[in-house]
Structure formats: structure tokens, C-alpha cells
Amino acid sequence: MKHLINLLNVPKIGRYRVRLLVSNMGVDINPFELSIKELCTVNGIDKKSAQQIKNYNDFDFGIQELEAASKFGISIVSFWDDHYPMLLKKIYNPPVILYCKGQPLQYKEDVVAIVGTRRFTPYGKSVTQRLTSNLISNNITIVSGLARGIDTIAHKTSVEGGGRTISVLGSGIDVIYPAENKKLTEEICEKGTLISEFKLGTKPDRGNFPQR
């Protein structure tokens, strides 16, 4: 796992190339020990990308990330793990790794995403609560983004109804945003899961939210 974490930390490589490389070479291979010629045998890895990988030397980063995750009860799931969500694998350019806290992810489960405005109307709140309650009563997992407004209502309704809910964060999993939802995240973890594709300590920058 530390090699994956370090690969994702290589400047200008990106998760698409990381996924290509590991899918071709295998998850147990240390890509930093490969030559430029060997790296370039992978379709999509050009000489410039291979050189970026060879130039990388911050190998302590992967170790420190794993140690910090373990300290805070965070598990890290890779694209090649058996319980990486099936539906997530089907999206364009899925995350290579997911930081997870709470209950283990399931490879296959019935899920519905509920997201909406931060400035909701009484009608919007009522509809969200009713829809969420109906879904969890049929053992459907609710996925949302922990944002203020409709997202928070969907999560809270799930928790209060004893349902499973997954919160997809736009920050590092150790950086709860908005801060007032910290207690809610603890309640989510009792039956559900917090997940983030961003490395630990990542702030909730504006560009992260469309990506998540």
C-alpha cells in the first residue's frame, strides 16, 4: 500500500496513470525499483512520466501516511481490493485508494445518493426526510456528501432511523467539514462509513468538491 500512496504523491502522474501502471505490473511490484525502460512498457506511461517516478524520493510519506491512518482507526482500500465498491469501479477515472472510517465498505450493496442545496426550503427538508426514511426501511444505503443543508438532513435521517449511510468527503478523512458535523460523523461510523479519496490533512478546498 505504501507504494500506491507514494505513486499518487508523484507530481504530475495522477491516478489514471497510477491505475494503468499497477494494473499492468501488479500491486506487489515496487514501481520505484523499475527502470525507465520497464516503466515505459506500460501503455500510457511515456518517458517523461517514467522520469517523474524515478525522480521521486519522498518515500517516508507513504510510511507516515499508513502510520497516521492506523493511529486514527482509518483503513485504506485500494482499487484492487475485493471490497472496493463495484459501482465506483465503473465511473470514469475512479480513485486508486479510499481512506475509510467506520464500518467496512461492501463490494456490492444497494445505494441511493441524496445531495442537494445548502439553503433548503421546509418542503425540501420534508421531502428529503420522507424519501430517506422510505429508502432505509428497504435496506438501501444512503450516500451523501456531509455538506450543510440537504446532505446533512439525509445523513441525520439515516442515522436516526437506524439505517446505513456513507459520507463522501471533499477533504482528508481527518479534516471534518463543516466542523459542526463532527458528532454526526461519529454517529455515521456506528453503522455506516466515512470515505475520502484525498490524503490525510487535505483541506476542504473548493476544487475538491466537484471531484469527490
mmCIF file of C-alpha atoms in Angstrom:
data_model
loop_
_atom_site.group_PDB
_atom_site.id
_atom_site.type_symbol
_atom_site.label_atom_id
_atom_site.label_comp_id
_atom_site.label_asym_id
_atom_site.label_seq_id
_atom_site.Cartn_x
_atom_site.Cartn_y
_atom_site.Cartn_z
ATOM 1 C CA MET A 1 0.000 0.000 0.000
ATOM 2 C CA LYS A 2 2.850 2.415 0.729
ATOM 3 C CA HIS A 3 3.975 2.205 -2.911
ATOM 4 C CA LEU A 4 0.483 3.176 -4.092
ATOM 5 C CA ILE A 5 0.381 6.104 -1.695
ATOM 6 C CA ASN A 6 3.791 7.279 -2.855
ATOM 7 C CA LEU A 7 2.874 6.869 -6.517
ATOM 8 C CA LEU A 8 -0.154 9.096 -6.032
ATOM 9 C CA ASN A 9 2.160 11.647 -4.440
ATOM 10 C CA VAL A 10 4.430 11.825 -7.503
ATOM 11 C CA PRO A 11 3.964 15.226 -9.201
ATOM 12 C CA LYS A 12 2.012 15.251 -12.480
ATOM 13 C CA ILE A 13 1.356 11.490 -12.554
ATOM 14 C CA GLY A 14 -2.271 11.346 -11.474
ATOM 15 C CA ARG A 15 -4.486 8.428 -10.611
ATOM 16 C CA TYR A 16 -5.174 7.440 -14.226
ATOM 17 C CA ARG A 17 -1.506 6.645 -14.886
ATOM 18 C CA VAL A 18 -1.123 5.053 -11.467
ATOM 19 C CA ARG A 19 -4.023 2.735 -12.220
ATOM 20 C CA LEU A 20 -2.563 1.846 -15.632
ATOM 21 C CA LEU A 21 0.832 1.110 -14.147
ATOM 22 C CA VAL A 22 -0.352 -1.031 -11.247
ATOM 23 C CA SER A 23 -2.944 -2.892 -13.339
ATOM 24 C CA ASN A 24 -0.167 -3.898 -15.720
ATOM 25 C CA MET A 25 2.667 -4.524 -13.268
ATOM 26 C CA GLY A 26 0.712 -5.857 -10.280
ATOM 27 C CA VAL A 27 0.039 -4.454 -6.821
ATOM 28 C CA ASP A 28 3.011 -6.238 -5.247
ATOM 29 C CA ILE A 29 5.589 -4.664 -7.557
ATOM 30 C CA ASN A 30 7.618 -1.707 -6.284
ATOM 31 C CA PRO A 31 7.397 0.659 -9.292
ATOM 32 C CA PHE A 32 10.208 2.821 -7.944
ATOM 33 C CA GLU A 33 12.633 -0.055 -8.471
ATOM 34 C CA LEU A 34 11.749 -0.365 -12.167
ATOM 35 C CA SER A 35 13.900 1.211 -14.848
ATOM 36 C CA ILE A 36 12.619 3.928 -17.158
ATOM 37 C CA LYS A 37 12.605 1.367 -19.956
ATOM 38 C CA GLU A 38 10.478 -1.046 -17.901
ATOM 39 C CA LEU A 39 8.054 1.698 -16.878
ATOM 40 C CA CYS A 40 7.640 2.760 -20.497
ATOM 41 C CA THR A 41 6.485 -0.724 -21.498
ATOM 42 C CA VAL A 42 3.129 0.200 -19.947
ATOM 43 C CA ASN A 43 0.832 1.792 -22.500
ATOM 44 C CA GLY A 44 0.134 5.331 -21.269
ATOM 45 C CA ILE A 45 3.421 5.773 -19.393
ATOM 46 C CA ASP A 46 5.745 7.904 -21.508
ATOM 47 C CA LYS A 47 9.388 8.717 -20.837
ATOM 48 C CA LYS A 48 8.519 11.979 -19.095
ATOM 49 C CA SER A 49 6.126 10.230 -16.695
ATOM 50 C CA ALA A 50 8.647 7.464 -16.081
ATOM 51 C CA GLN A 51 11.295 10.052 -15.247
ATOM 52 C CA GLN A 52 8.935 11.711 -12.771
ATOM 53 C CA ILE A 53 8.561 8.376 -10.996
ATOM 54 C CA LYS A 54 12.318 7.784 -10.970
ATOM 55 C CA ASN A 55 12.947 11.280 -9.584
ATOM 56 C CA TYR A 56 10.600 10.758 -6.628
ATOM 57 C CA ASN A 57 12.399 10.358 -3.308
ATOM 58 C CA ASP A 58 9.897 11.169 -0.543
ATOM 59 C CA PHE A 59 9.465 7.521 0.422
ATOM 60 C CA ASP A 60 8.799 8.348 4.065
ATOM 61 C CA PHE A 61 5.481 9.871 3.004
ATOM 62 C CA GLY A 62 3.826 6.503 2.364
ATOM 63 C CA ILE A 63 5.037 5.087 5.679
ATOM 64 C CA GLN A 64 3.906 8.153 7.628
ATOM 65 C CA GLU A 65 0.505 8.110 5.935
ATOM 66 C CA LEU A 66 -0.038 4.465 6.898
ATOM 67 C CA GLU A 67 1.082 5.092 10.476
ATOM 68 C CA ALA A 68 -1.236 8.087 10.847
ATOM 69 C CA ALA A 69 -4.154 6.152 9.364
ATOM 70 C CA SER A 70 -3.600 3.289 11.792
ATOM 71 C CA LYS A 71 -3.399 5.690 14.739
ATOM 72 C CA PHE A 72 -6.785 7.221 13.920
ATOM 73 C CA GLY A 73 -8.573 3.970 13.062
ATOM 74 C CA ILE A 74 -8.628 4.670 9.331
ATOM 75 C CA SER A 75 -8.418 1.845 6.806
ATOM 76 C CA ILE A 76 -7.131 2.313 3.276
ATOM 77 C CA VAL A 77 -8.780 0.377 0.451
ATOM 78 C CA SER A 78 -7.201 0.131 -2.986
ATOM 79 C CA PHE A 79 -8.867 -0.216 -6.380
ATOM 80 C CA TRP A 80 -7.669 -3.833 -6.481
ATOM 81 C CA ASP A 81 -9.077 -4.872 -3.088
ATOM 82 C CA ASP A 82 -12.042 -7.255 -3.038
ATOM 83 C CA HIS A 83 -14.284 -4.848 -1.137
ATOM 84 C CA TYR A 84 -13.661 -1.777 -3.285
ATOM 85 C CA PRO A 85 -17.238 -0.807 -4.291
ATOM 86 C CA MET A 86 -18.273 -2.352 -7.602
ATOM 87 C CA LEU A 87 -20.268 0.674 -8.782
ATOM 88 C CA LEU A 88 -17.405 3.048 -8.036
ATOM 89 C CA LYS A 89 -15.107 0.986 -10.247
ATOM 90 C CA LYS A 90 -17.402 1.734 -13.187
ATOM 91 C CA ILE A 91 -17.127 5.524 -13.101
ATOM 92 C CA TYR A 92 -14.702 7.474 -15.257
ATOM 93 C CA ASN A 93 -11.250 7.561 -13.656
ATOM 94 C CA PRO A 94 -12.163 6.107 -10.234
ATOM 95 C CA PRO A 95 -9.975 6.779 -7.185
ATOM 96 C CA VAL A 96 -6.982 4.492 -6.737
ATOM 97 C CA ILE A 97 -7.338 4.423 -2.966
ATOM 98 C CA LEU A 98 -10.082 5.251 -0.486
ATOM 99 C CA TYR A 99 -9.499 6.290 3.091
ATOM 100 C CA CYS A 100 -12.310 4.772 5.181
ATOM 101 C CA LYS A 101 -13.525 5.089 8.750
ATOM 102 C CA GLY A 102 -16.399 3.226 10.355
ATOM 103 C CA GLN A 103 -17.875 0.005 9.026
ATOM 104 C CA PRO A 104 -16.115 -1.828 6.172
ATOM 105 C CA LEU A 105 -17.107 -0.967 2.624
ATOM 106 C CA GLN A 106 -19.076 -3.578 0.737
ATOM 107 C CA TYR A 107 -18.234 -4.658 -2.789
ATOM 108 C CA LYS A 108 -21.898 -4.717 -3.726
ATOM 109 C CA GLU A 109 -24.831 -3.049 -1.990
ATOM 110 C CA ASP A 110 -27.978 -1.168 -2.919
ATOM 111 C CA VAL A 111 -27.259 2.546 -2.643
ATOM 112 C CA VAL A 112 -29.004 5.805 -3.488
ATOM 113 C CA ALA A 113 -27.237 9.169 -3.470
ATOM 114 C CA ILE A 114 -29.119 12.107 -1.995
ATOM 115 C CA VAL A 115 -27.499 15.513 -2.454
ATOM 116 C CA GLY A 116 -28.953 18.980 -2.587
ATOM 117 C CA THR A 117 -28.786 22.642 -1.794
ATOM 118 C CA ARG A 118 -27.313 24.097 1.369
ATOM 119 C CA ARG A 119 -30.192 26.590 1.533
ATOM 120 C CA PHE A 120 -33.215 24.332 1.641
ATOM 121 C CA THR A 121 -36.912 25.110 1.997
ATOM 122 C CA PRO A 122 -39.218 23.469 4.562
ATOM 123 C CA TYR A 123 -40.676 21.457 1.676
ATOM 124 C CA GLY A 124 -37.219 20.326 0.575
ATOM 125 C CA LYS A 125 -36.392 19.216 4.112
ATOM 126 C CA SER A 126 -39.663 17.305 4.408
ATOM 127 C CA VAL A 127 -39.207 15.519 1.081
ATOM 128 C CA THR A 128 -35.615 14.593 1.936
ATOM 129 C CA GLN A 129 -36.630 13.151 5.294
ATOM 130 C CA ARG A 130 -39.524 11.189 3.833
ATOM 131 C CA LEU A 131 -37.514 9.837 0.898
ATOM 132 C CA THR A 132 -34.577 8.876 3.110
ATOM 133 C CA SER A 133 -36.826 7.129 5.632
ATOM 134 C CA ASN A 134 -38.534 5.127 2.895
ATOM 135 C CA LEU A 135 -35.211 4.058 1.413
ATOM 136 C CA ILE A 136 -33.568 2.931 4.651
ATOM 137 C CA SER A 137 -36.707 0.996 5.602
ATOM 138 C CA ASN A 138 -35.999 -1.057 2.472
ATOM 139 C CA ASN A 139 -32.360 -1.643 3.484
ATOM 140 C CA ILE A 140 -30.984 0.817 0.957
ATOM 141 C CA THR A 141 -27.798 2.658 1.885
ATOM 142 C CA ILE A 142 -27.851 6.445 1.609
ATOM 143 C CA VAL A 143 -24.796 8.159 0.124
ATOM 144 C CA SER A 144 -24.245 11.884 0.516
ATOM 145 C CA GLY A 145 -21.516 14.465 0.986
ATOM 146 C CA LEU A 146 -21.840 15.799 4.567
ATOM 147 C CA ALA A 147 -22.368 19.362 3.322
ATOM 148 C CA ARG A 148 -24.673 21.709 5.165
ATOM 149 C CA GLY A 149 -28.308 21.511 4.141
ATOM 150 C CA ILE A 150 -29.857 18.580 2.304
ATOM 151 C CA ASP A 151 -26.760 16.377 2.629
ATOM 152 C CA THR A 152 -26.779 16.731 6.403
ATOM 153 C CA ILE A 153 -30.526 16.096 6.591
ATOM 154 C CA ALA A 154 -30.141 12.876 4.583
ATOM 155 C CA HIS A 155 -27.333 11.639 6.844
ATOM 156 C CA LYS A 156 -29.155 12.581 10.060
ATOM 157 C CA THR A 157 -32.396 10.957 8.952
ATOM 158 C CA SER A 158 -30.498 7.764 8.109
ATOM 159 C CA VAL A 159 -28.740 7.695 11.477
ATOM 160 C CA GLU A 160 -31.901 8.454 13.447
ATOM 161 C CA GLY A 161 -33.770 5.733 11.568
ATOM 162 C CA GLY A 162 -31.078 3.134 12.193
ATOM 163 C CA GLY A 163 -30.031 2.989 8.539
ATOM 164 C CA ARG A 164 -26.644 2.726 6.900
ATOM 165 C CA THR A 165 -25.232 5.873 5.333
ATOM 166 C CA ILE A 166 -21.959 6.650 3.569
ATOM 167 C CA SER A 167 -20.454 10.119 3.637
ATOM 168 C CA VAL A 168 -18.071 11.060 0.818
ATOM 169 C CA LEU A 169 -15.797 13.865 1.975
ATOM 170 C CA GLY A 170 -14.223 16.668 -0.027
ATOM 171 C CA SER A 171 -11.312 16.833 2.400
ATOM 172 C CA GLY A 172 -8.961 14.451 4.147
ATOM 173 C CA ILE A 173 -10.901 11.998 6.271
ATOM 174 C CA ASP A 174 -9.279 13.529 9.354
ATOM 175 C CA VAL A 175 -10.498 17.027 8.411
ATOM 176 C CA ILE A 176 -14.236 17.134 9.093
ATOM 177 C CA TYR A 177 -16.046 19.838 7.140
ATOM 178 C CA PRO A 178 -18.239 21.508 8.154
ATOM 179 C CA ALA A 179 -16.889 21.290 11.708
ATOM 180 C CA GLU A 180 -20.370 21.285 13.245
ATOM 181 C CA ASN A 181 -20.941 17.835 11.721
ATOM 182 C CA LYS A 182 -18.173 16.178 13.742
ATOM 183 C CA LYS A 183 -20.633 14.489 16.117
ATOM 184 C CA LEU A 184 -22.719 13.392 13.133
ATOM 185 C CA THR A 185 -19.685 11.698 11.576
ATOM 186 C CA GLU A 186 -19.158 9.723 14.786
ATOM 187 C CA GLU A 187 -22.778 8.561 14.617
ATOM 188 C CA ILE A 188 -22.436 7.696 10.923
ATOM 189 C CA CYS A 189 -19.465 5.444 11.709
ATOM 190 C CA GLU A 190 -21.551 3.254 14.031
ATOM 191 C CA LYS A 191 -23.403 1.664 11.099
ATOM 192 C CA GLY A 192 -22.013 3.423 8.054
ATOM 193 C CA THR A 193 -18.765 4.724 6.647
ATOM 194 C CA LEU A 194 -16.847 7.918 6.021
ATOM 195 C CA ILE A 195 -14.758 7.803 2.860
ATOM 196 C CA SER A 196 -12.333 10.157 1.156
ATOM 197 C CA GLU A 197 -10.051 9.868 -1.838
ATOM 198 C CA PHE A 198 -7.835 12.661 -0.501
ATOM 199 C CA LYS A 199 -4.686 12.147 1.543
ATOM 200 C CA LEU A 200 -4.750 12.875 5.265
ATOM 201 C CA GLY A 201 -4.694 16.529 6.207
ATOM 202 C CA THR A 202 -6.199 17.724 2.914
ATOM 203 C CA LYS A 203 -8.190 20.903 3.463
ATOM 204 C CA PRO A 204 -11.706 21.267 2.017
ATOM 205 C CA ASP A 205 -10.603 23.343 -0.962
ATOM 206 C CA ARG A 206 -13.242 24.393 -3.461
ATOM 207 C CA GLY A 207 -11.854 22.222 -6.275
ATOM 208 C CA ASN A 208 -12.150 19.049 -4.200
ATOM 209 C CA PHE A 209 -15.936 19.046 -4.084
ATOM 210 C CA PRO A 210 -16.700 18.571 -7.789
ATOM 211 C CA GLN A 211 -14.011 15.864 -7.874
ATOM 212 C CA ARG A 212 -15.462 13.912 -4.939
#
